[in-house]
PDB file of C-alpha atoms and ligand atoms in Angstrom:
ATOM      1  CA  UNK A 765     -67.597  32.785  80.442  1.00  0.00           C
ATOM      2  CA  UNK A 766     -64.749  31.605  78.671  1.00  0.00           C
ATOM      3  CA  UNK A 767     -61.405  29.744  80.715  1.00  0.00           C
ATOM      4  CA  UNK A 768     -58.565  30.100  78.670  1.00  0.00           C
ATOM      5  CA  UNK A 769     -55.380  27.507  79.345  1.00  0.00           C
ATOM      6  CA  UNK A 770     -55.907  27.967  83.399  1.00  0.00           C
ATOM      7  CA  UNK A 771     -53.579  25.706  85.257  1.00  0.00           C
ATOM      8  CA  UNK A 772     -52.390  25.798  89.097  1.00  0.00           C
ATOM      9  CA  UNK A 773     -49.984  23.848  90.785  1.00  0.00           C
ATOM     10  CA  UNK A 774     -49.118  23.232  94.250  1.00  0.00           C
ATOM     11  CA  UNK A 775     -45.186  22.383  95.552  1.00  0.00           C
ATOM     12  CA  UNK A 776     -44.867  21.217  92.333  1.00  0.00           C
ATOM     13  CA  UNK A 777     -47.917  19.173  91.551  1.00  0.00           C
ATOM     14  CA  UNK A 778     -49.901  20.002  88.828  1.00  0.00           C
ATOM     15  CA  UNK A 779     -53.743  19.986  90.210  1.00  0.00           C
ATOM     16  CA  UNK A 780     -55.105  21.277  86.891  1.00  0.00           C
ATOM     17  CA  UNK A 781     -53.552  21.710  83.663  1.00  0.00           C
ATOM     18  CA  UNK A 782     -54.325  23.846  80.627  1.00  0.00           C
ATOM     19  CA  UNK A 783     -58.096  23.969  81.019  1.00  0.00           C
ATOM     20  CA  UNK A 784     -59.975  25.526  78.698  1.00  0.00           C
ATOM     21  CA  UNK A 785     -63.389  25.495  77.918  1.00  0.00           C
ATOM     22  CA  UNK A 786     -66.211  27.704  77.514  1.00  0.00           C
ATOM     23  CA  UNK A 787     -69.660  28.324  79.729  1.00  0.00           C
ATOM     24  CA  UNK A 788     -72.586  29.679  77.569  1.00  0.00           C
ATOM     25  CA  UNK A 789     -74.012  32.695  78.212  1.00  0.00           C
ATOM     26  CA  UNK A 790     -76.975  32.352  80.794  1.00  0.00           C
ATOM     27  CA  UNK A 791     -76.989  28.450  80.631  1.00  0.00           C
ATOM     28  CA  UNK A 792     -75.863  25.686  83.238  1.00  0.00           C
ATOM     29  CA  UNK A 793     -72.838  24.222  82.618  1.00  0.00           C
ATOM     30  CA  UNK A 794     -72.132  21.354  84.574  1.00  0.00           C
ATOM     31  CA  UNK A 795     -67.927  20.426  85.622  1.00  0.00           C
ATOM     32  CA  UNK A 796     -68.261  16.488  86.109  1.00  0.00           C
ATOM     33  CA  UNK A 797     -65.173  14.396  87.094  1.00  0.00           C
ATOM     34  CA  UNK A 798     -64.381  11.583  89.672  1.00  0.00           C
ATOM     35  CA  UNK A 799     -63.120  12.788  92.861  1.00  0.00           C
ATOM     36  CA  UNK A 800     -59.766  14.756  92.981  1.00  0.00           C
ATOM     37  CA  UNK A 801     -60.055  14.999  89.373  1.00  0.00           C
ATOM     38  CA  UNK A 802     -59.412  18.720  90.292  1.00  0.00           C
ATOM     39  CA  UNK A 803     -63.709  19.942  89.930  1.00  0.00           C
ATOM     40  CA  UNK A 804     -62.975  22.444  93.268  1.00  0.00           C
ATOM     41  CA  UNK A 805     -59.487  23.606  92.334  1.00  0.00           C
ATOM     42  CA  UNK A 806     -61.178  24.593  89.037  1.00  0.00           C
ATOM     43  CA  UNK A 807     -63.634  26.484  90.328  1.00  0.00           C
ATOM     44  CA  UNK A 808     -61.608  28.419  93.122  1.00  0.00           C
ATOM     45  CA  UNK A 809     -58.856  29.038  90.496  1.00  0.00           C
ATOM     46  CA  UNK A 810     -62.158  30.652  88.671  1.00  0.00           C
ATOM     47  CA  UNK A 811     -63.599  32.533  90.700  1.00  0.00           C
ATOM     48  CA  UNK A 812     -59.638  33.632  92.069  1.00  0.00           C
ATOM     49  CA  UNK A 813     -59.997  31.928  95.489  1.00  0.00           C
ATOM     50  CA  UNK A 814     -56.889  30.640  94.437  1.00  0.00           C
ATOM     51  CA  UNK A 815     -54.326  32.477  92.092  1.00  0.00           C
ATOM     52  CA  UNK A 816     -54.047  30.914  88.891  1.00  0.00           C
ATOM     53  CA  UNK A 817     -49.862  30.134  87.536  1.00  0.00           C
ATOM     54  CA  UNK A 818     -51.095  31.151  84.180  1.00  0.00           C
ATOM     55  CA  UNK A 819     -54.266  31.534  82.079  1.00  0.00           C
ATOM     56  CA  UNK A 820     -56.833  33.868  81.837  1.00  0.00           C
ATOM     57  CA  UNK A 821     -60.920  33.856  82.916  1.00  0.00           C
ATOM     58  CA  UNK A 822     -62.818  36.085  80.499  1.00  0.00           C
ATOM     59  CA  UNK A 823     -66.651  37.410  81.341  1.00  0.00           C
ATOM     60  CA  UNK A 824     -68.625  39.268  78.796  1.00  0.00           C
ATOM     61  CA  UNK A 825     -64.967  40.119  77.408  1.00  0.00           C
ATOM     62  CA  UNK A 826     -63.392  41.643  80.771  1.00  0.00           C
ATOM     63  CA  UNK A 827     -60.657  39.231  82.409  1.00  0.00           C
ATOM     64  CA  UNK A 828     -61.395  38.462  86.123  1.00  0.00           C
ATOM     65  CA  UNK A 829     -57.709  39.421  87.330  1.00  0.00           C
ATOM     66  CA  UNK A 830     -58.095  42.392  85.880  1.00  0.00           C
ATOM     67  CA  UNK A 831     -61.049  43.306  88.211  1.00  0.00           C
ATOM     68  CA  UNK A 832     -60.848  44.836  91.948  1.00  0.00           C
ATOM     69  CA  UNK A 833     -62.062  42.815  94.746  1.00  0.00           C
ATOM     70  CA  UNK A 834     -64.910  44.540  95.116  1.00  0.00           C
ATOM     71  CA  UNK A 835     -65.916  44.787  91.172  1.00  0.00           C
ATOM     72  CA  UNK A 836     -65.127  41.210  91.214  1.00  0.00           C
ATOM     73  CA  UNK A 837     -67.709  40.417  94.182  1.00  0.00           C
ATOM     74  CA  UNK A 838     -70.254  42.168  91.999  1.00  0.00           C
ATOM     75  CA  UNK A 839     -69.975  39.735  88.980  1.00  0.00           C
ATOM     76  CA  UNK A 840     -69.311  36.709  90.178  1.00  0.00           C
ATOM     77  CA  UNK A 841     -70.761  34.436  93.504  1.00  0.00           C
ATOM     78  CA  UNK A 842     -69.620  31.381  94.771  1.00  0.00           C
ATOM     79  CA  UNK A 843     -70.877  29.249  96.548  1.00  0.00           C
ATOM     80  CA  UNK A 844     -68.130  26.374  97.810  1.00  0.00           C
ATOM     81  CA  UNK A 845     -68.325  23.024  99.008  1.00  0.00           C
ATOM     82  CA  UNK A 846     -67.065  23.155 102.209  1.00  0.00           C
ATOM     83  CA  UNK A 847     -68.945  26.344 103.064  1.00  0.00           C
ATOM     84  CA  UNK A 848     -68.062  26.813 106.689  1.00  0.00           C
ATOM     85  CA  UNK A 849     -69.191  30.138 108.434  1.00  0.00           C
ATOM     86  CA  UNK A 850     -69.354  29.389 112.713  1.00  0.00           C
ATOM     87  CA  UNK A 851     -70.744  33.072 113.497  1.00  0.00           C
ATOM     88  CA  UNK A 852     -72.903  33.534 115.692  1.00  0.00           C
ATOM     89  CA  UNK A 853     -75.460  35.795 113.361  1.00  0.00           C
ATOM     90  CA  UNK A 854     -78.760  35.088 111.608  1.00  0.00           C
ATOM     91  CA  UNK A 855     -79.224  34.004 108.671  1.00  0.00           C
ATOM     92  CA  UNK A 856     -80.343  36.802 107.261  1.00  0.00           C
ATOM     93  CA  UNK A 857     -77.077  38.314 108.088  1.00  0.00           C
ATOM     94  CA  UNK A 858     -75.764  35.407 105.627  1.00  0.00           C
ATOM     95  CA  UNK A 859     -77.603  36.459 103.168  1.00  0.00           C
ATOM     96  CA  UNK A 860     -77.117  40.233 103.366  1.00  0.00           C
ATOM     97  CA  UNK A 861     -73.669  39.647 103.106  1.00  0.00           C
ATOM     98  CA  UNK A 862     -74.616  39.402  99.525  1.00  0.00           C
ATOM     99  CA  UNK A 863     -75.017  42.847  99.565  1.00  0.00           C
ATOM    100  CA  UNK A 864     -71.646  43.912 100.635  1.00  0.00           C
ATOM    101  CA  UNK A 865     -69.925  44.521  97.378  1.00  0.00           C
ATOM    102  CA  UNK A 866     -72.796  47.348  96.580  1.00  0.00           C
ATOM    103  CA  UNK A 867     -72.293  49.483  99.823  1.00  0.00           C
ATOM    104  CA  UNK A 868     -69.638  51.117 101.361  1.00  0.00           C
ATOM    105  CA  UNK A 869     -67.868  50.125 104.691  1.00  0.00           C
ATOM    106  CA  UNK A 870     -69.846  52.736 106.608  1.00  0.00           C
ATOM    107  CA  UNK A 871     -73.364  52.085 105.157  1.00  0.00           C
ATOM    108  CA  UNK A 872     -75.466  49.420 106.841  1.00  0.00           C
ATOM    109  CA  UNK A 873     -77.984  47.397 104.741  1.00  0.00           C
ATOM    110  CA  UNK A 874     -81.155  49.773 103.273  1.00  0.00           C
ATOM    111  CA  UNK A 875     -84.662  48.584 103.038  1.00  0.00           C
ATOM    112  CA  UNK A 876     -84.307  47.708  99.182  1.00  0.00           C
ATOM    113  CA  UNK A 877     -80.818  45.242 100.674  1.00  0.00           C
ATOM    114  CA  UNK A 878     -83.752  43.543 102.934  1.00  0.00           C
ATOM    115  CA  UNK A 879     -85.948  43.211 100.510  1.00  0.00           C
ATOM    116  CA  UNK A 880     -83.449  41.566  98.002  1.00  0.00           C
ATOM    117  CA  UNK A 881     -82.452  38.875 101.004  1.00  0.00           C
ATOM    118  CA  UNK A 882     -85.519  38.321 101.696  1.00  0.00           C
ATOM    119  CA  UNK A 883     -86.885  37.390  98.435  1.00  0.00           C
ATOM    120  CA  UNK A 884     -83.782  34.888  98.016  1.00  0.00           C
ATOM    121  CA  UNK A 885     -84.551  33.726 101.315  1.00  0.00           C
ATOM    122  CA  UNK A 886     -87.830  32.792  99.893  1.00  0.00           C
ATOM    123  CA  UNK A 887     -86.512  31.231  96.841  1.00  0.00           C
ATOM    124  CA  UNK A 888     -84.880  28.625  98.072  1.00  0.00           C
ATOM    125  CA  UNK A 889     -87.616  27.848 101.197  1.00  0.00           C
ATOM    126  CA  UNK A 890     -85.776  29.282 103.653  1.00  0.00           C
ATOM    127  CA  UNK A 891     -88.121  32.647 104.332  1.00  0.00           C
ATOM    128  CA  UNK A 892     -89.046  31.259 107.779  1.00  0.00           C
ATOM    129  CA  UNK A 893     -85.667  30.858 108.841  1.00  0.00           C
ATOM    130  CA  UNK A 894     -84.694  34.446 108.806  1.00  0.00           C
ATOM    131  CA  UNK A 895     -83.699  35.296 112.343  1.00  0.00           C
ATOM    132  CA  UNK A 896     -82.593  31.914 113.383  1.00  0.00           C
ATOM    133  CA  UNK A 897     -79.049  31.526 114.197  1.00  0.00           C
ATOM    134  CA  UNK A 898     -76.706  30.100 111.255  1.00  0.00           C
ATOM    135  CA  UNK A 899     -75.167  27.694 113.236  1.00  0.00           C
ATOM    136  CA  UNK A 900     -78.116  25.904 114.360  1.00  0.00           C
ATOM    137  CA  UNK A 901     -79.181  25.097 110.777  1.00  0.00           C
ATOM    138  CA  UNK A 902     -78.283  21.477 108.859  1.00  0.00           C
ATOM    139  CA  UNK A 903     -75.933  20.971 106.434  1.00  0.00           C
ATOM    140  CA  UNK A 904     -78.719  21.299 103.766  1.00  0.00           C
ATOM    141  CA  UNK A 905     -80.177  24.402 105.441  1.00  0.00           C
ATOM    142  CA  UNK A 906     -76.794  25.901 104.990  1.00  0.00           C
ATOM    143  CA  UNK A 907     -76.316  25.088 101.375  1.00  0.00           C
ATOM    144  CA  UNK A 908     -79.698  26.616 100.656  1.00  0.00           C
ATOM    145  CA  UNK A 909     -78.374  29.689 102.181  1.00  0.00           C
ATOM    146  CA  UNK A 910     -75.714  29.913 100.737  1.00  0.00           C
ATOM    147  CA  UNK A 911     -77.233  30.143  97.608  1.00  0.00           C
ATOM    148  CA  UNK A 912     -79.904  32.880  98.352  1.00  0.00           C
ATOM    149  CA  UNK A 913     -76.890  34.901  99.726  1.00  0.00           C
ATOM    150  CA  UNK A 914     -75.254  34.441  96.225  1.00  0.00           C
ATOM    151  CA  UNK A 915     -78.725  35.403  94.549  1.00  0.00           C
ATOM    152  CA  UNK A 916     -78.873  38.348  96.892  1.00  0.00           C
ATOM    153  CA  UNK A 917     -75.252  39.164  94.692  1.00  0.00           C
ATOM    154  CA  UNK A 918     -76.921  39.701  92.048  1.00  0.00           C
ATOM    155  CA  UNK A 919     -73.976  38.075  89.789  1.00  0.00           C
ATOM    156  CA  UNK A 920     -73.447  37.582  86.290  1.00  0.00           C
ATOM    157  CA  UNK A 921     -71.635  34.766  86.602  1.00  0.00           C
ATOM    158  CA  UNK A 922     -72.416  32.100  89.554  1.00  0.00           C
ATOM    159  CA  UNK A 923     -69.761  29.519  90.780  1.00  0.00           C
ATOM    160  CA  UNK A 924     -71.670  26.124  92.619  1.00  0.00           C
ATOM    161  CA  UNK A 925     -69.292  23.584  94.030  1.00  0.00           C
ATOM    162  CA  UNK A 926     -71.721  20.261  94.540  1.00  0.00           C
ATOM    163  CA  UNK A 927     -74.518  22.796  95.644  1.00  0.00           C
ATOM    164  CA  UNK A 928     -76.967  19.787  96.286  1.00  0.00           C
ATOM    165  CA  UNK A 929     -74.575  17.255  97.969  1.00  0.00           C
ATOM    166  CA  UNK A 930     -75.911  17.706 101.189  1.00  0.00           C
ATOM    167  CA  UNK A 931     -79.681  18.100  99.782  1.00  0.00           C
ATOM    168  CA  UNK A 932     -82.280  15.122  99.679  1.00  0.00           C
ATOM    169  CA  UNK A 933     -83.621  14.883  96.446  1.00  0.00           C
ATOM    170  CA  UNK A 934     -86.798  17.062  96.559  1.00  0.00           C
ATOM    171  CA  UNK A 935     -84.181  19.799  97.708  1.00  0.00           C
ATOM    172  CA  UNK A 936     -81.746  19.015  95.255  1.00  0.00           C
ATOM    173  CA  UNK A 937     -84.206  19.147  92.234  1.00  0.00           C
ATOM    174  CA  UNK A 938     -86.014  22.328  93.824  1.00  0.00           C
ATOM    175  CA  UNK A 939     -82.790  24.075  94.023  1.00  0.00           C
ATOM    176  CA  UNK A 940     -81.256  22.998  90.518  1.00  0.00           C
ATOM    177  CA  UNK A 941     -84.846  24.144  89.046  1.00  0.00           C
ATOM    178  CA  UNK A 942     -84.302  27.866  90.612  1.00  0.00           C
ATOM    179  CA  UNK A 943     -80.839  27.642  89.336  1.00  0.00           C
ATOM    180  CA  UNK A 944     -82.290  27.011  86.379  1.00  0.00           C
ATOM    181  CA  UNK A 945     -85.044  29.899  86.502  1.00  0.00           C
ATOM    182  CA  UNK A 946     -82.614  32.694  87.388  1.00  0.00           C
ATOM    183  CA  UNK A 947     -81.257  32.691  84.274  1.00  0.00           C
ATOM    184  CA  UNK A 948     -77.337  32.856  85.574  1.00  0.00           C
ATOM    185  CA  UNK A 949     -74.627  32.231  83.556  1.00  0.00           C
ATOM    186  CA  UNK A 950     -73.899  28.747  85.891  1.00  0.00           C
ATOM    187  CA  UNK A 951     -71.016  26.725  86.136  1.00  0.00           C
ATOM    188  CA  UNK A 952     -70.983  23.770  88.903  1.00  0.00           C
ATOM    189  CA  UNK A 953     -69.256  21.091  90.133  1.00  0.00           C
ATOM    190  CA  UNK A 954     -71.864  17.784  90.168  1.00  0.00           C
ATOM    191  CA  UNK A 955     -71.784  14.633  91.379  1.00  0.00           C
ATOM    192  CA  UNK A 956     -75.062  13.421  90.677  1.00  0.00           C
ATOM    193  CA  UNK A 957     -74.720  12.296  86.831  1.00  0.00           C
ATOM    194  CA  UNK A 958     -78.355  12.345  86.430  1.00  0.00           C
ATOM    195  CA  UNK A 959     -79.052  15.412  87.892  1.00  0.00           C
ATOM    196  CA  UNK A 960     -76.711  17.362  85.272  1.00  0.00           C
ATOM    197  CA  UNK A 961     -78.072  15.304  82.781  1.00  0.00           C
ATOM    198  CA  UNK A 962     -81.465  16.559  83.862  1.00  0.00           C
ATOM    199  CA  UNK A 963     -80.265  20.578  84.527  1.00  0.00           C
ATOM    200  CA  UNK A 964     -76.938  21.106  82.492  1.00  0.00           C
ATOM    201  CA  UNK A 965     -77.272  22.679  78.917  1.00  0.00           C
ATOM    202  CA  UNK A 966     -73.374  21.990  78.607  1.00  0.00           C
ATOM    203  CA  UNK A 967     -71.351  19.686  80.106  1.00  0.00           C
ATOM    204  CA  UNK A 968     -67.404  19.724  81.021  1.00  0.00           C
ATOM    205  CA  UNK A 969     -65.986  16.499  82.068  1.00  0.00           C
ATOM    206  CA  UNK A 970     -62.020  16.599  83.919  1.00  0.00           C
ATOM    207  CA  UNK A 971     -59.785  13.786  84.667  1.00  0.00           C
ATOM    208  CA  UNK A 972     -56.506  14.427  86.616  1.00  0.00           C
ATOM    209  CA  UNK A 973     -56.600  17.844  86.127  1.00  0.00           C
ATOM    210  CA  UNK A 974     -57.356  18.527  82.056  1.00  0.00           C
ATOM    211  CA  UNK A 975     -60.522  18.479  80.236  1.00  0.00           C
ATOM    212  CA  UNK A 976     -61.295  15.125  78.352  1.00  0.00           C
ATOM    213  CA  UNK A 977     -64.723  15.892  76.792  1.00  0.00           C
ATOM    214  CA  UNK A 978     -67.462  18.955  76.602  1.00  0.00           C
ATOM    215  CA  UNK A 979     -70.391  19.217  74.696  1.00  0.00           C
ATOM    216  CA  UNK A 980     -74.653  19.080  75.203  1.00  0.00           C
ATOM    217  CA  UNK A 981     -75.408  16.255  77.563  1.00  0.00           C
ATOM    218  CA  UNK A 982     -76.524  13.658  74.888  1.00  0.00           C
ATOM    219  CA  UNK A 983     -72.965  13.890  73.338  1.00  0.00           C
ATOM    220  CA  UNK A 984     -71.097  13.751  76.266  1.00  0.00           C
ATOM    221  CA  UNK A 985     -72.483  10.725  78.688  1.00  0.00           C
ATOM    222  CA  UNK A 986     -71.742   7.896  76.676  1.00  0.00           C
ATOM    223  CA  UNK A 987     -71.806   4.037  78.170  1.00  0.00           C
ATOM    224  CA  UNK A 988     -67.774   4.462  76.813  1.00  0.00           C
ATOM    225  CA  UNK A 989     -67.136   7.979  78.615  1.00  0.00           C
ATOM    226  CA  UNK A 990     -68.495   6.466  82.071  1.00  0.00           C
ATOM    227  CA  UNK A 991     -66.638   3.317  82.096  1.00  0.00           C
ATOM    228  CA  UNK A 992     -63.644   5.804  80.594  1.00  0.00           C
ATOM    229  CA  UNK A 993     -63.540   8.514  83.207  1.00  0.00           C
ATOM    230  CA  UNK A 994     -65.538   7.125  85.817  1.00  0.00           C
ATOM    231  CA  UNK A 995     -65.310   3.347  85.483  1.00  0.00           C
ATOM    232  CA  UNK A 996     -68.949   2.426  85.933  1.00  0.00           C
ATOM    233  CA  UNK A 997     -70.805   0.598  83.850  1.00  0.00           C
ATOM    234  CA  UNK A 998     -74.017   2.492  82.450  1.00  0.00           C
ATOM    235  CA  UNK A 999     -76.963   2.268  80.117  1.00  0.00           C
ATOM    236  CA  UNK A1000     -77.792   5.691  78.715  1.00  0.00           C
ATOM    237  CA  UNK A1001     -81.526   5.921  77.692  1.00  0.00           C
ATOM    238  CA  UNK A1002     -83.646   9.053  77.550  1.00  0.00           C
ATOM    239  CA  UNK A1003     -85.925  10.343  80.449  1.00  0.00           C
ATOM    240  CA  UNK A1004     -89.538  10.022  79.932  1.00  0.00           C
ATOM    241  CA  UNK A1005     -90.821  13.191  80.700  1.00  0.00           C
ATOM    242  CA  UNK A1006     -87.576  15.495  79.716  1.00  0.00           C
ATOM    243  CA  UNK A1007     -85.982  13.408  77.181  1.00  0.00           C
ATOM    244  CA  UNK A1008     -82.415  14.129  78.537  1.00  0.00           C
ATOM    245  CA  UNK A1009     -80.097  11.262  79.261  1.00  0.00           C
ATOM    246  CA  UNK A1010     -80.899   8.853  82.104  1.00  0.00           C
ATOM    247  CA  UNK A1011     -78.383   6.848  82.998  1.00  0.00           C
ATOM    248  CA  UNK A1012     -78.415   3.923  84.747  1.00  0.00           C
ATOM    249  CA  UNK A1013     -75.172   1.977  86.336  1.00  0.00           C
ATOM    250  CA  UNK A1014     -74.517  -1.378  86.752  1.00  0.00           C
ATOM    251  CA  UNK A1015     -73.509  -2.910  90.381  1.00  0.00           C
ATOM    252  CA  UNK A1016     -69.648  -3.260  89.665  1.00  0.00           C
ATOM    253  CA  UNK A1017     -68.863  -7.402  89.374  1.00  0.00           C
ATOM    254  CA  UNK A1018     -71.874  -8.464  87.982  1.00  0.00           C
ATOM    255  CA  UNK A1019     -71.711  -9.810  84.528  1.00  0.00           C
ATOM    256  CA  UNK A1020     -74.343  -8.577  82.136  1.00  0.00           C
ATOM    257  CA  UNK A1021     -75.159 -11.817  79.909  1.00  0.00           C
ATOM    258  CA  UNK A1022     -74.694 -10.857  76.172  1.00  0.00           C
TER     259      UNK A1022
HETATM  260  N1  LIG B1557     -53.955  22.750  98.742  1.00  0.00           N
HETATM  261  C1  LIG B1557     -53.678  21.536  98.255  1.00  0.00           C
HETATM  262  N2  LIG B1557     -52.561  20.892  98.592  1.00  0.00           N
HETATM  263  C2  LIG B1557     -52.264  19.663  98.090  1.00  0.00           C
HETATM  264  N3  LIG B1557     -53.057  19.007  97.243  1.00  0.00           N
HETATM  265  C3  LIG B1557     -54.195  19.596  96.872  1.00  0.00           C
HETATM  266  C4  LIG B1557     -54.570  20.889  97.343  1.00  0.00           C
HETATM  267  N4  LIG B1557     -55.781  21.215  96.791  1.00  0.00           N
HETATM  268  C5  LIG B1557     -56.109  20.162  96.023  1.00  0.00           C
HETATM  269  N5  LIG B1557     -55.181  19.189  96.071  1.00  0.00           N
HETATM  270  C6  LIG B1557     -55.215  17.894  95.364  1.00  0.00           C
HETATM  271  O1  LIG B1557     -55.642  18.153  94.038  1.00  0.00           O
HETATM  272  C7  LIG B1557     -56.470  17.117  93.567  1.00  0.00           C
HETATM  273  C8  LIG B1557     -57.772  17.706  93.075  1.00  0.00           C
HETATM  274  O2  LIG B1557     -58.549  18.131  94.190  1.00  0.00           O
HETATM  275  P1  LIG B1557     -59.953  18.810  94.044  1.00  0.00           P
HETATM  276  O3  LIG B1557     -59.807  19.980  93.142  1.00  0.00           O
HETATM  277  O4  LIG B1557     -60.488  19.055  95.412  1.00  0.00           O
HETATM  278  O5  LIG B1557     -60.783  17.658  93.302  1.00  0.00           O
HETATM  279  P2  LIG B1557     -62.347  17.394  93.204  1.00  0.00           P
HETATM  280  O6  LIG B1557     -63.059  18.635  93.633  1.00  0.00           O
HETATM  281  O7  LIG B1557     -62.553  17.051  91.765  1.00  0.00           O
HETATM  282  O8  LIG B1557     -62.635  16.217  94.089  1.00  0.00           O
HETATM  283  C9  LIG B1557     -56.618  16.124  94.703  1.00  0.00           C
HETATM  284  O9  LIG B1557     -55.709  15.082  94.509  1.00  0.00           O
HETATM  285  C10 LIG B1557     -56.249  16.947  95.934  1.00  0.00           C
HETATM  286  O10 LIG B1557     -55.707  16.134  96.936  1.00  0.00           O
HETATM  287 MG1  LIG B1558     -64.454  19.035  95.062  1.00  0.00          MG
END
């Protein structure tokens, strides 16, 4: 996926500004950046949840704006922060929503439809949970369906906006791990610096609205980019077991002796 010079304004703000960057093929690519640094905007200007003023969104060589709705819907998933559905239907209605870009407004959902929710459903935990009503589920309940209705979309390109922010930790590295296993071209929004460290093959770090660094993890979380961007103090070492980054921050106030 490749964003060429994407920038969207509102009443005259500029939110984001000339992005461009690039999201390899099948990889994670992680969008880091303090908060309002313009991460969602990004992403809904993406996936065209919000019209673009200029620039372009190219996948496998076709641009996005080029694509119907429903052509669209069959590339690309999303699955957004604030993901707020009050229905009163199952969850596996959620999930077979996934399905609605490959059938026609007359056709209900087949047996192969079920069987695709259903094995999301399972993918992310949530198998048991298939007739209980959506709005009875948690916050992190939600987010995990969310996601298996995005699976069920069987995208080629799929749009996370802080999937695991409402997730406790065993969640949030189960979930990043199937992420990681379906093989998705990925691009999302995280908060947790350690967790992209841990899951991202390339990261894209904003600040007010443009890009100010991109590369493999290693190259891009520097002690001088997190003070920089995010004004922390860190220690980057590398993580026992995966030998990615680990970072570790420093209570703000506290002078390290020399
Ligand atoms: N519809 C909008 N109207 C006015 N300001 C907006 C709108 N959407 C986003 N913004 C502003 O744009 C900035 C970036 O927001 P956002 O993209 O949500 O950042 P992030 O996801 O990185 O926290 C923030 O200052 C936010 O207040
Ligand atoms: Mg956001």
């Amino acid at each position: 996926m490749k964003v060429h010079e994407l920038s969207w304004s509102i009443k005259g703000t500029v939110i984001i500004d000339g992005i461009v960057l690039h999201a390899p093929h099948g990889k994670i690519t992680g969008l880091l950046g303090p908060n309002g640094s313009g991460k969602t905007t990004l992403l809904r200007a993406v996936a065209r949840l919000a019209r673009a003023d200029r620039g372009a969104v190219h996948l496998d060589g076709s641009d996005l704006a080029r694509l119907r709705r429903r052509d669209l819907a069959r590339r690309l998933a999303v699955v957004e922060q604030h993901a707020g559905t009050d229905l009163d239907v199952s969850v596996l209605d959620v999930v077979l929503l996934g399905r609605t870009p490959y059938r026609s407004a007359l056709q209900s959902d087949s047996e192969q439809d079920r069987r695709l929710a259903f094995e999301a459903l399972a993918q992310v935990n949530m198998a048991e949970f298939a007739s209980r009503r959506w709005n009875t589920l948690s916050g992190g309940e939600k987010q995990r369906v969310h996601l298996a209705r995005a699976l069920t979309q069987r995208p080629a390109l799929l749009v996370l906006d802080e999937p695991t922010n409402h997730l406790d930790i065993a969640h949030a590295l189960s979930l990043l791990a199937l992420v990681q296993r379906a093989g998705l071209t990925t691009f999302a929004a995280l908060h947790d610096l350690n967790l992209a460290a841990m899951y991202c093959d390339h990261l894209v770090v904003l600040r007010e609205g443009r890009v100010v660094a991109g590369g493999a993890p290693h190259d891009v979380l520097t002690p001088e980019l997190l003070m920089d961007v995010f004004d922390v103090r860190a220690d980057v070492g590398r993580h026992p077991e995966t030998g990615r980054p680990l970072l570790t921050f420093h209570p703000p106030g506290v002078v390290v002796p020399s």
